Amino acid sequence: MILKLNTKIALVSLLTLFLTSKAFSQQVPLIPLPNKYAKGEGSFTLSSNTPIILNDQSLRASAAFLQQELLKHTGITLSVQQKASAPAIVLSHLKTAYTVPGSYQLKVSPDEIRLVSGTEEGLFNGLNSLLQLARTAPSKGGEITLAAWDITDSPKYEWRGLMLDESRQFFGKETVKFLIDWMAFYKLNRFHWHLTDEPGWRLEIKKYPKLTLVGGIGNHIDPTATAKYYTQEDVKDIIAYAADRFITVIPEIDMPGHAAAANKAYPEFSGGGSEKYPDFTFHPAKKATYDYLTNILKETNVLFPSGMVHLGGDEVHFGNEQWSKDNEVQSLMSDKKLGDLKAVEEYFIQRMADSLAKINSKVLLWDEAASSKLSPANTIIFWWRHDKPEQLALALSKKFPVVITPRLPLYFDFVQDSSQRVGRRWEGGFNPVDRVYNFSPSKLHTPGQASLIKGIQAALWTERIPTITKLEHMLFPRISALAESAWTNDVNKNYEQFESRLVGHLELFRKDKIYFFNPFNISENPEPFVAGQKDN
């Protein structure tokens, strides 16, 4: 009897293993996983003999991107031809097909690869799916064998973002472009650029040159480090590079708190701070402050074509205690009937939001602004405090559009594994790959509020990320999990299947010499350290 039972258990285990393996083999090896796909029959042989056919000459830039990336990563050289002399890659722009922003159809069959979309953005997403298939498929003798697939895909969320803090650590243009390349590869489309904070001001403002010449001095580790910043020409170059990859760049000019670098350059606009956070705020009761900041925003808005500026608005209470002792602030509170310092903060934000509205820019703010009286039509709230769900509920109740970016699990300065020594934790909690992957905003709102959720975003705060090596170790492979959480519908997600696809992507990281964290073998790339670095 025991023998029969053991035999049955063994057979069930083998059957389960067979079915699981078959399920994995039927899953397209893409990240993020498409929302609809089917395995076809046969395969397509991709080689330098494969032509690219365009149904519209406006697609030449798309073809050039495909040619460039395939040559770079596979050595295959493709040419654009008028007529197919061999099984071809056909790019089609059909204005009436797949018009949901970012959507596309990609069909790989033995006779051709056909990519169709109603938008250039959709075609670009489809090209990145094709590139992933090509880079993860078996190759031999200059030929890549692509399995047949029929993919019809569109994103779950409009906003699929990544934030980089360059006030605390400055990485430079090539690193930013490196991040943009990988964002595009994973169909992320919003780059939130945190350019000002306490340690340094990183954006050239021609009207106020000391912002970078003085405010650009220092970083989180060394307050005397040589001034580093982006010239306006640098910014234009990065914006154009991102636009070619259908990524929108959103600047953050933090106010009224986190203003120490700016106040170092122009102390006449300082509202003071606290013992721990000196010169932390802008002065909320001086007309000159608002004129100064409005001029900065005007220059910023001209430089960035996104029509959005993030004003920060977070953690003002860390350093606003001087406001309660300042005669001008007290007069403002009396004149405007502002009952407390939070009301002063909201008054400040309202005035700066009005300045942005006059130049046709939306205002983006952290979730402290959920209590404000700003117009939902011109405002986006970023919910970041996972321990304050009431702030999200308040924002949604007031009909604010919201980007979901909570510390747990979407702050990538948190450690990924309990063995790591440098990185944030929250009451013992941290952000491993599986928690990033399994995160779903749908659990945080009612069905009637779904349209207010614009999407999700991860944040790379850099107090604990002083080098590019550390940046890579904290970002990869969590960026892969983020991408699938932002793109793929919950019903289609499965972490074990994601892991099976991730193995192939780790190999891509190896080929590109990225110092990634390996969740399957953490000893492959040990946690990088900088001499004297502390977890602070």
XYZ file of C-alpha atoms in Angstrom:
536
model
C 0.000 0.000 0.000
C 2.831 2.379 0.981
C 4.681 1.462 -2.237
C 1.578 2.230 -4.337
C 1.114 5.551 -2.522
C 4.736 6.545 -3.076
C 4.443 5.572 -6.741
C 1.344 7.772 -7.118
C 3.117 10.704 -5.440
C 6.112 10.278 -7.744
C 3.871 10.166 -10.825
C 1.990 13.276 -9.710
C 5.301 15.075 -9.107
C 6.584 14.105 -12.554
C 3.318 15.188 -14.174
C 3.450 18.523 -12.337
C 7.059 19.041 -13.428
C 6.142 18.177 -17.035
C 3.153 20.519 -17.079
C 5.147 23.309 -15.449
C 7.988 22.912 -17.948
C 5.489 22.890 -20.795
C 3.829 26.023 -19.423
C 7.198 27.770 -19.270
C 8.015 26.698 -22.831
C 4.707 28.173 -23.982
C 5.501 31.530 -22.335
C 7.044 34.193 -24.519
C 10.484 35.131 -23.102
C 9.722 38.838 -22.762
C 9.836 41.267 -19.845
C 7.360 42.800 -19.339
C 5.104 39.898 -20.269
C 2.677 40.841 -23.072
C -0.972 40.915 -22.108
C -1.985 38.625 -24.990
C 0.166 36.166 -26.910
C 0.128 32.706 -28.472
C 2.855 30.292 -29.521
C 3.013 29.683 -33.261
C 4.412 26.898 -35.430
C 7.976 26.833 -36.677
C 10.587 29.581 -36.466
C 12.059 32.570 -38.305
C 15.758 32.740 -39.159
C 17.140 36.230 -38.583
C 20.432 37.065 -40.301
C 22.198 39.816 -42.205
C 20.246 38.648 -45.266
C 16.948 39.653 -43.636
C 15.541 42.839 -45.214
C 13.426 45.483 -43.490
C 10.324 46.564 -45.416
C 8.480 49.790 -44.523
C 4.884 50.578 -45.444
C 5.520 54.253 -44.683
C 8.753 56.188 -45.166
C 8.106 57.991 -41.872
C 9.244 54.751 -40.218
C 12.879 55.178 -41.284
C 13.857 56.323 -37.784
C 12.260 53.185 -36.333
C 14.126 51.031 -38.838
C 17.392 52.809 -38.034
C 16.905 52.113 -34.312
C 16.352 48.406 -35.016
C 19.413 48.281 -37.286
C 21.587 50.033 -34.704
C 20.532 47.881 -31.749
C 20.751 44.556 -33.594
C 24.221 45.403 -34.883
C 25.368 46.493 -31.419
C 24.082 43.434 -29.568
C 24.089 40.621 -32.139
C 26.448 41.688 -34.928
C 23.657 41.296 -37.490
C 23.477 43.994 -40.182
C 20.055 44.669 -41.688
C 19.204 46.796 -44.715
C 16.000 48.605 -45.657
C 14.675 47.456 -49.033
C 11.733 48.360 -51.236
C 10.766 44.736 -51.869
C 11.476 41.564 -49.956
C 14.182 39.386 -51.460
C 13.981 36.990 -48.509
C 11.771 36.460 -45.443
C 11.537 40.012 -44.107
C 10.800 42.216 -41.129
C 7.793 44.339 -42.102
C 7.076 47.535 -40.166
C 3.552 48.908 -40.644
C 2.063 52.145 -39.376
C -1.728 51.841 -39.639
C -3.517 54.822 -38.125
C -6.680 52.841 -37.437
C -4.985 49.855 -35.746
C -3.722 49.471 -32.179
C -4.310 53.118 -31.314
C -4.150 52.755 -27.511
C -0.934 54.638 -26.624
C 1.949 52.173 -26.600
C 0.028 49.245 -28.098
C 1.241 47.064 -30.957
C 0.980 43.670 -32.655
C 4.087 41.589 -33.330
C 3.735 38.384 -35.329
C 6.735 36.120 -35.884
C 6.167 33.370 -38.462
C 8.539 31.340 -40.656
C 7.888 33.648 -43.632
C 8.074 37.067 -42.018
C 8.122 39.186 -38.888
C 5.308 41.747 -39.018
C 5.038 44.638 -36.572
C 1.926 46.838 -36.680
C 0.813 49.832 -34.629
C -1.293 52.946 -34.972
C 1.348 55.042 -33.194
C 5.100 55.486 -33.432
C 5.336 54.818 -29.693
C 3.585 51.483 -30.169
C 5.963 50.557 -32.980
C 8.897 51.423 -30.734
C 7.566 49.165 -27.979
C 7.136 46.390 -30.506
C 10.710 46.884 -31.710
C 11.949 46.434 -28.155
C 9.953 43.215 -27.886
C 11.593 42.022 -31.101
C 15.022 43.021 -29.787
C 14.415 41.075 -26.578
C 13.419 38.009 -28.578
C 16.541 38.345 -30.723
C 18.910 38.907 -27.797
C 17.602 35.943 -25.775
C 17.186 33.450 -28.656
C 19.726 30.782 -29.691
C 22.230 31.880 -32.336
C 24.832 30.137 -34.468
C 26.975 31.177 -37.398
C 25.493 34.672 -37.671
C 21.906 33.412 -37.586
C 19.341 33.762 -34.802
C 16.443 31.324 -34.573
C 13.301 33.097 -33.396
C 10.367 30.977 -32.263
C 7.011 31.844 -33.834
C 4.782 34.081 -31.688
C 1.626 36.102 -32.175
C 1.655 39.008 -29.708
C -1.034 41.645 -29.248
C -0.024 43.992 -26.487
C -0.870 47.217 -24.680
C 0.220 48.670 -21.326
C -1.631 48.424 -18.047
C -0.600 51.932 -16.993
C 0.064 55.153 -18.852
C 2.798 56.208 -16.386
C 5.673 53.732 -16.026
C 8.364 55.673 -14.279
C 11.810 55.760 -12.739
C 13.192 58.614 -10.617
C 16.899 59.389 -10.251
C 18.195 61.653 -7.474
C 21.257 63.524 -8.767
C 21.355 66.186 -6.074
C 22.899 63.806 -3.554
C 25.167 62.087 -6.079
C 25.950 63.382 -9.565
C 26.400 60.632 -12.168
C 26.599 62.512 -15.454
C 25.172 62.386 -18.930
C 26.412 58.959 -19.999
C 24.911 57.284 -16.933
C 21.581 59.013 -17.521
C 21.574 57.799 -21.130
C 22.448 54.297 -19.920
C 19.368 54.389 -17.652
C 17.208 55.721 -20.478
C 18.348 52.868 -22.745
C 17.294 50.253 -20.203
C 14.049 52.050 -19.456
C 13.214 51.886 -23.163
C 14.212 48.216 -23.328
C 11.680 47.512 -20.564
C 8.993 49.891 -21.900
C 9.267 52.396 -19.054
C 8.322 55.845 -20.296
C 8.665 58.533 -17.584
C 12.061 59.704 -16.311
C 11.630 61.819 -13.166
C 14.847 63.785 -12.673
C 15.433 65.000 -9.102
C 17.847 67.849 -9.816
C 17.706 70.024 -6.697
C 17.879 69.269 -2.976
C 20.062 70.017 0.047
C 23.435 68.634 -1.175
C 23.512 70.232 -4.628
C 21.713 72.138 -7.396
C 22.355 70.397 -10.726
C 20.442 72.421 -13.357
C 21.940 75.481 -15.059
C 19.646 78.516 -14.760
C 21.125 81.317 -16.841
C 19.365 84.095 -14.929
C 20.878 82.843 -11.649
C 24.357 81.427 -12.402
C 25.338 80.988 -8.753
C 22.742 78.212 -8.416
C 25.204 75.862 -10.101
C 28.522 77.660 -9.537
C 27.916 77.792 -5.777
C 24.872 75.570 -5.219
C 26.423 72.826 -7.349
C 29.341 72.395 -4.941
C 29.220 69.220 -2.856
C 27.309 65.970 -2.653
C 25.858 63.814 0.110
C 29.249 62.396 1.109
C 31.516 65.407 0.523
C 30.063 68.927 0.937
C 33.227 70.433 -0.578
C 33.283 68.362 -3.792
C 33.812 70.293 -7.027
C 30.623 71.782 -8.455
C 28.917 69.409 -10.861
C 25.797 70.161 -12.846
C 24.081 69.890 -16.207
C 24.365 72.763 -18.653
C 21.257 73.589 -20.608
C 22.908 72.060 -23.671
C 23.448 68.832 -21.711
C 19.782 68.808 -20.741
C 18.627 69.389 -24.317
C 20.806 66.496 -25.470
C 19.371 64.145 -22.827
C 15.783 65.217 -23.528
C 16.263 64.583 -27.259
C 17.863 61.204 -26.542
C 14.920 60.250 -24.325
C 12.355 61.550 -26.827
C 13.836 59.301 -29.512
C 12.989 56.442 -27.130
C 9.498 57.784 -26.298
C 10.487 58.658 -22.745
C 9.234 61.894 -21.200
C 11.680 63.699 -18.901
C 10.165 65.510 -15.901
C 12.361 67.834 -13.816
C 11.971 68.270 -10.076
C 12.739 71.663 -8.536
C 12.177 70.975 -4.844
C 10.383 73.618 -2.733
C 9.665 75.109 -0.245
C 11.853 72.631 1.680
C 15.046 70.814 0.650
C 16.317 74.217 -0.527
C 19.723 74.392 1.196
C 21.815 74.266 -1.998
C 19.832 77.111 -3.561
C 20.003 79.114 -0.343
C 23.769 78.675 -0.223
C 23.884 80.421 -3.591
C 21.234 83.084 -2.915
C 20.799 83.401 0.876
C 18.495 86.402 0.538
C 15.651 83.998 -0.342
C 16.191 81.626 2.599
C 13.385 81.004 5.051
C 15.741 79.424 7.555
C 15.790 75.908 8.867
C 16.527 73.941 12.003
C 19.670 72.857 13.829
C 19.739 69.591 11.872
C 18.562 71.128 8.585
C 19.958 74.681 8.296
C 18.645 76.954 5.538
C 16.198 74.212 4.630
C 13.356 76.376 3.265
C 12.624 79.223 0.914
C 11.119 82.312 2.543
C 7.320 82.116 2.136
C 6.514 85.755 2.971
C 8.748 87.661 0.551
C 7.435 88.679 -2.851
C 11.026 88.500 -4.081
C 11.087 84.765 -3.293
C 8.134 84.096 -5.575
C 9.568 86.264 -8.360
C 12.892 84.427 -8.090
C 11.336 80.960 -8.142
C 8.899 81.883 -10.916
C 11.835 82.974 -13.077
C 13.527 79.635 -12.389
C 10.361 77.742 -13.323
C 9.921 79.755 -16.526
C 13.434 78.867 -17.641
C 12.937 75.239 -16.618
C 9.611 74.968 -18.431
C 11.120 76.281 -21.669
C 13.956 73.776 -21.395
C 11.762 70.732 -20.667
C 8.952 70.183 -23.228
C 7.009 67.760 -21.003
C 4.642 70.490 -19.791
C 5.160 69.198 -16.234
C 7.365 70.340 -13.360
C 7.606 68.491 -10.062
C 7.747 70.985 -7.181
C 8.539 68.481 -4.429
C 6.593 69.854 -1.463
C 7.722 67.085 0.892
C 9.073 67.089 4.447
C 8.825 70.871 4.867
C 8.330 70.416 8.618
C 11.915 69.135 8.896
C 13.181 72.711 8.741
C 10.430 75.330 8.889
C 10.677 76.207 12.580
C 12.148 79.637 11.784
C 8.867 80.556 10.132
C 7.182 80.712 13.534
C 9.788 83.280 14.694
C 9.926 85.374 11.528
C 8.024 88.674 11.686
C 7.262 88.687 7.962
C 5.865 85.157 8.104
C 3.774 86.048 11.134
C 2.376 89.067 9.285
C 1.575 86.849 6.299
C -0.265 84.407 8.549
C -2.287 87.238 10.057
C -3.086 88.913 6.724
C -4.045 85.676 4.925
C -5.664 84.057 7.976
C -3.283 81.102 7.860
C -3.821 79.134 11.048
C -0.564 77.182 11.223
C 2.695 76.494 9.413
C 1.064 73.772 7.306
C -1.286 76.452 5.977
C 1.743 78.627 5.157
C 3.244 75.689 3.260
C 0.026 75.228 1.266
C -0.130 78.972 0.550
C 3.410 78.776 -0.848
C 2.599 75.751 -3.012
C -0.582 77.396 -4.327
C 1.342 80.488 -5.422
C 3.967 78.434 -7.232
C 1.293 76.221 -8.811
C -0.373 79.396 -10.080
C 2.950 80.444 -11.618
C 3.160 77.115 -13.440
C -0.452 77.350 -14.610
C 0.310 80.714 -16.240
C 3.003 79.064 -18.363
C 0.763 76.086 -19.213
C 2.571 73.563 -17.042
C 1.081 70.941 -14.787
C 2.275 70.816 -11.194
C 3.484 67.517 -9.722
C 3.873 67.114 -5.955
C 4.610 64.544 -3.265
C 1.646 63.339 -1.206
C 1.923 66.067 1.455
C 0.037 68.210 -1.076
C -3.044 65.962 -0.981
C -4.518 68.286 1.655
C -4.124 71.350 -0.579
C -6.808 73.166 -2.559
C -4.996 72.785 -5.862
C -6.967 72.063 -9.016
C -7.062 68.324 -9.824
C -7.165 69.272 -13.510
C -3.643 70.692 -13.301
C -2.076 68.575 -10.546
C -0.631 65.078 -10.119
C 0.038 63.711 -6.632
C 2.847 61.203 -5.988
C 1.929 58.878 -3.120
C 5.220 57.877 -1.500
C 4.508 57.268 2.193
C 3.433 53.642 2.306
C 2.711 54.044 6.017
C 0.192 56.826 5.320
C -2.553 55.241 3.197
C -4.821 58.051 4.350
C -2.839 60.435 2.105
C -3.617 58.285 -0.920
C -7.261 58.026 0.117
C -7.433 61.808 0.540
C -5.885 62.474 -2.872
C -8.289 60.079 -4.574
C -11.299 61.475 -2.702
C -10.408 64.911 -4.091
C -10.108 63.467 -7.631
C -6.376 64.097 -7.936
C -4.613 61.925 -10.523
C -2.033 59.860 -8.630
C 1.287 58.171 -9.397
C 1.929 55.285 -6.987
C 5.529 55.280 -5.723
C 5.599 53.966 -2.124
C 8.829 53.460 -0.166
C 7.825 49.831 0.285
C 8.349 48.297 -2.234
C 9.375 50.904 -4.846
C 12.275 52.804 -3.279
C 15.358 51.177 -4.746
C 17.733 52.601 -2.130
C 16.249 49.931 0.166
C 18.231 46.694 0.359
C 17.158 43.667 -1.677
C 18.379 40.949 0.661
C 18.719 40.580 4.437
C 22.476 40.008 4.062
C 23.092 43.471 2.613
C 24.682 45.992 4.972
C 24.278 49.360 3.212
C 20.776 50.424 2.271
C 17.528 51.450 3.829
C 15.061 49.352 5.781
C 11.700 50.307 7.246
C 10.988 48.640 10.564
C 12.974 45.686 9.264
C 11.210 45.650 5.898
C 13.033 45.937 2.589
C 12.430 45.573 -1.141
C 13.433 42.253 -2.740
C 12.627 41.532 -6.373
C 9.533 39.466 -5.594
C 7.908 42.268 -3.588
C 8.507 44.725 -6.397
C 7.029 42.230 -8.844
C 3.979 41.319 -6.776
C 3.082 44.907 -5.905
C -0.324 45.896 -7.281
C -1.945 49.336 -6.879
C -5.330 47.747 -7.634
C -5.489 46.727 -3.966
C -5.210 50.365 -2.882
C -8.281 51.922 -4.475
C -11.913 51.246 -5.305
C -12.909 50.193 -8.835
C -14.432 53.633 -9.336
C -11.089 55.293 -8.621
C -9.057 53.214 -11.089
C -9.038 55.953 -13.734
C -7.265 58.287 -11.286
C -4.264 55.949 -10.973
C -1.887 57.128 -13.692
C 0.676 54.439 -12.980
C 3.637 53.457 -10.838
C 7.180 54.666 -10.398
C 10.315 53.494 -8.612
C 12.766 55.898 -6.986
C 16.557 55.773 -6.820
C 17.453 58.038 -3.908
C 21.218 58.211 -3.730
C 22.349 58.894 -0.147
C 23.596 55.303 -0.104
C 24.489 55.049 -3.802
C 27.822 56.860 -4.265
C 29.043 54.992 -7.370
C 27.746 53.698 -10.687
C 28.604 50.163 -9.547
C 26.325 50.564 -6.533
C 23.632 52.124 -8.716
C 23.669 49.106 -11.034
C 23.572 46.708 -8.094
C 20.508 48.440 -6.618
C 18.636 48.855 -9.919
C 19.179 45.520 -11.688
C 17.124 43.306 -11.773
C 14.489 45.264 -9.847
C 13.963 47.410 -12.945
C 12.752 44.241 -14.713
C 10.200 43.533 -11.976
C 9.094 47.174 -11.986
C 8.500 47.029 -15.729
C 6.217 44.018 -15.477
C 4.289 45.514 -12.556
C 3.704 48.664 -14.613
C 2.813 46.979 -17.915
C 1.264 43.554 -17.348
C -2.266 43.034 -16.060
C -2.432 41.386 -12.637
C -4.305 38.370 -13.998
C -1.364 37.588 -16.311
C 1.383 37.836 -13.685
C 3.097 34.858 -12.049
C 6.319 35.297 -10.109
C 7.700 31.795 -10.722
C 7.237 32.233 -14.458
C 8.824 35.687 -14.223
C 11.857 34.102 -12.554
C 12.197 31.681 -15.459
C 12.302 34.614 -17.891
C 14.563 36.667 -15.643
C 17.331 34.051 -15.913
C 17.765 34.950 -19.587
C 17.829 38.657 -18.777
C 20.555 38.194 -16.183
C 22.641 36.838 -19.035
C 21.996 40.092 -20.935
C 23.254 42.024 -17.912
C 26.398 39.879 -17.895
C 27.014 40.515 -21.593
C 26.635 44.257 -21.014
C 28.996 44.086 -18.000
C 26.365 45.381 -15.570
C 27.143 44.790 -11.893
C 23.703 43.395 -11.063
C 22.337 41.751 -7.937
C 21.668 38.068 -8.633
C 18.669 36.899 -6.553
C 19.473 33.273 -7.446
C 23.137 33.503 -6.420
C 23.902 36.567 -4.310
C 27.621 35.741 -4.223
C 28.003 36.288 -7.986
C 28.270 40.064 -7.555
C 28.894 40.854 -3.873
C 27.495 44.041 -2.390
C 29.837 46.881 -3.466
C 31.343 49.147 -0.825
C 33.099 52.487 -0.820
C 35.858 52.907 1.763
C 34.445 54.578 4.849
C 30.839 54.361 3.637
C 28.264 54.161 6.398
C 24.587 53.388 6.263
C 23.306 56.898 6.936
